[in-house]
XYZ file of C-alpha atoms in Angstrom:
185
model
C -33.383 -0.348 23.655
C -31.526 2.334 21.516
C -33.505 1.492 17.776
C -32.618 2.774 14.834
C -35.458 2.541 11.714
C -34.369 2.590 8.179
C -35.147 4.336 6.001
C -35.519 7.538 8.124
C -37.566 8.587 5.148
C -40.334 6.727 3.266
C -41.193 7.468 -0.652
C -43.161 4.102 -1.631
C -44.791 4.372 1.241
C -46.851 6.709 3.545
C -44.718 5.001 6.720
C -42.886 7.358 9.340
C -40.221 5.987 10.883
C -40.762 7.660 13.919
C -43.965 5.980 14.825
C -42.404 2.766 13.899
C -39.508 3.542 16.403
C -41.705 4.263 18.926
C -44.241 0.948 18.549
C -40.698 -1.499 19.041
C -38.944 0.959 21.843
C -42.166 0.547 23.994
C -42.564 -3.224 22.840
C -38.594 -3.532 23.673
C -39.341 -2.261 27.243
C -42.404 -4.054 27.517
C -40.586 -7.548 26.641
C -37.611 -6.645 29.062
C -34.721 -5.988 26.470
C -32.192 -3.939 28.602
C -32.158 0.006 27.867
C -28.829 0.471 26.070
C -29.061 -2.455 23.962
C -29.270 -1.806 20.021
C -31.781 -2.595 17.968
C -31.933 -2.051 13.878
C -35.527 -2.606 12.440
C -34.456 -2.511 8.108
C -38.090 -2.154 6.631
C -37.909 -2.841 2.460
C -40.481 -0.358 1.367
C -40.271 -1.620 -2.525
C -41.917 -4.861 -1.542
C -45.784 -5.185 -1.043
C -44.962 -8.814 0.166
C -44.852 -9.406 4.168
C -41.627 -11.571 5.074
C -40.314 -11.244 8.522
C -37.342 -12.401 10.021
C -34.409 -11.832 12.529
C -31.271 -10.726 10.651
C -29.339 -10.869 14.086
C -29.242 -11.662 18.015
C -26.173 -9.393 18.545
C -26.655 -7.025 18.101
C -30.254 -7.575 17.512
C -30.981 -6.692 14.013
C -34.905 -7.185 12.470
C -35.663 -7.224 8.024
C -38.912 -6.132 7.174
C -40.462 -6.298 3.908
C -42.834 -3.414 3.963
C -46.665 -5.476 2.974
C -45.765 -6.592 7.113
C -46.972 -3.323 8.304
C -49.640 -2.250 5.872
C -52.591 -0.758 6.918
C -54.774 -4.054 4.893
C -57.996 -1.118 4.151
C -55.315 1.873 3.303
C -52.539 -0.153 1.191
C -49.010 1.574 1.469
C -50.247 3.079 4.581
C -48.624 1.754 7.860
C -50.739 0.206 10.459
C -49.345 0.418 14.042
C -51.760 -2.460 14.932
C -49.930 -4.541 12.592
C -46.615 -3.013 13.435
C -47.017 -3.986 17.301
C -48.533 -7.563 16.120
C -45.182 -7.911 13.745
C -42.742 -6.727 15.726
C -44.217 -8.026 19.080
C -43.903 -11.806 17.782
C -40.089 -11.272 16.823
C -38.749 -9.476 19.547
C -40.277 -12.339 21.956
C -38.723 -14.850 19.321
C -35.546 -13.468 20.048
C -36.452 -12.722 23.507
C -36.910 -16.667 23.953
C -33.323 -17.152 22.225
C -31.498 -15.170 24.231
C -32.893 -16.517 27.374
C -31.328 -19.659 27.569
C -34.517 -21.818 26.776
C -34.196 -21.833 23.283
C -30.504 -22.875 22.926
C -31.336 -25.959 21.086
C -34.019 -24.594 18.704
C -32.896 -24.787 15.076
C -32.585 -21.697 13.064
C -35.956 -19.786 12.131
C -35.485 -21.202 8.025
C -35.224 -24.523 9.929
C -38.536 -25.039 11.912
C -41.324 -26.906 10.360
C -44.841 -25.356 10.138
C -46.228 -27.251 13.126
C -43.018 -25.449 15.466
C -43.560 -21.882 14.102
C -47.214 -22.198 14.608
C -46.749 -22.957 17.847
C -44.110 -20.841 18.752
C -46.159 -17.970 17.606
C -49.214 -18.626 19.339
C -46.963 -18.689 22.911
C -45.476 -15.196 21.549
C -48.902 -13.951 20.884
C -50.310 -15.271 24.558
C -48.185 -13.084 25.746
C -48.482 -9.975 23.719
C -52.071 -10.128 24.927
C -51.411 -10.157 28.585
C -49.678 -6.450 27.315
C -52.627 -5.380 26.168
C -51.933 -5.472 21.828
C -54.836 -6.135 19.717
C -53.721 -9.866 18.340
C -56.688 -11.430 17.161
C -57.097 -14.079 19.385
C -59.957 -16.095 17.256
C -57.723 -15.467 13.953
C -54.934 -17.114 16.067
C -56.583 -20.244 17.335
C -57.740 -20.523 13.492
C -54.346 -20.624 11.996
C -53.201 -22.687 14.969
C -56.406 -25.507 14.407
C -55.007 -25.650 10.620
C -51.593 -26.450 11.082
C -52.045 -28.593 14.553
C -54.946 -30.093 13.916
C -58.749 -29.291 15.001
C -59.517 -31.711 17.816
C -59.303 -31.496 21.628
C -56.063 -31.989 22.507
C -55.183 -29.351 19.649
C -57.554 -26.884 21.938
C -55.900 -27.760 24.961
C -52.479 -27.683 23.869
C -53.412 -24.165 22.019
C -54.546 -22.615 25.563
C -51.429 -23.798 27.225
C -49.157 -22.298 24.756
C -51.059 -19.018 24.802
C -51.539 -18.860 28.366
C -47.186 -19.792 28.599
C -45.542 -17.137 30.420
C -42.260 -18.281 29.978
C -41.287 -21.535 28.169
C -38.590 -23.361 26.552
C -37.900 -24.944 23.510
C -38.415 -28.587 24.356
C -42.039 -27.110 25.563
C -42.502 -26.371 22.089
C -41.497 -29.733 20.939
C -43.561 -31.385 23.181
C -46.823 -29.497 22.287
C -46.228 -30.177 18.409
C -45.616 -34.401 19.571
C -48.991 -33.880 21.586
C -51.599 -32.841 18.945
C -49.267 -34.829 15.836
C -49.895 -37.668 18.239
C -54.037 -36.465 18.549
C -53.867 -36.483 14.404
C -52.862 -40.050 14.172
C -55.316 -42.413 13.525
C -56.472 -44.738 15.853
């Protein structure tokens, strides 16, 4: 992918813009994005907070606010751990919605906590299997909170993360599974 970082200069924060162009080109290939495409990443360096979202599909268009990609033991300093852990999970969001699969999926504000847990945790799996630092145990934590910790929670956890490809009705039918598995008897 052809990306373009701005700012091309950082003065809140010690960020370069070159590193950060060079974590999402090699995540870009990585995912399978095709070479010529464009991609903006706009990073808000005023903000210390860490919202993330997908401006845009086409052209494919990434917001940023700048507390995303902080280094969390240097603040203001950018952490290309957390920059490929960011980045990684939206490209394969938008990866997933371009692909056919996810043509039904409401819009990101729209999903409930239970469907962006989810749909994370398959976007992480597969970061993994790239070889990015994700945090596996901090995953399945965050995924036991908002799912549920029980068995079928577990199992539906490893399936998700162990997805290569999947589709959005897979990620409704995970978050039915371990709702159902929450319900009392």
């Amino acid at each position: 992918m052809k990306v373009t970082v701005t700012p091309q200069e950082f003065h809140f924060v010690k960020f370069d813009a070159g590193t950060v162009e060079a974590v999402v080109s090699k995540l870009a290939d990585e995912i399978g994005f095709p070479a010529g495409d464009p991609l903006t990443v706009d990073i808000d360096e005023k903000t210390p907070l860490g919202r993330v979202r997908i401006e845009s599909l086409s052209p494919l268009a990434l917001r940023i606010e700048g507390g995303a990609l902080e280094d969390p033991t240097a603040p203001r300093t950018l952490s290309e751990r957390l920059t490929a852990d960011v980045l990684g999970r939206l490209l394969y969001r938008a990866h997933d919605r371009l692909s056919g699969g996810f043509d039904d999926a409401p819009d990101e504000a729209d999903l409930d906590f239970l469907q962006n847990t989810a749909w994370d945790t398959a976007c992480m799996g597969r970061l993994e299997r790239l070889g990015y630092d994700v945090r596996l145990p901090r995953r399945l934590y965050i995924f036991r909170n908002r799912h549920g910790f029980t068995d079928v929670s577990d199992r539906v956890f490893a399936r998700l993360w162990a997805a290569d490809s999947l589709t959005w009705a897979d990620i409704v039918a995970a978050c039915a599974e371990t709702a159902a598995a929450k319900q009392p008897a």
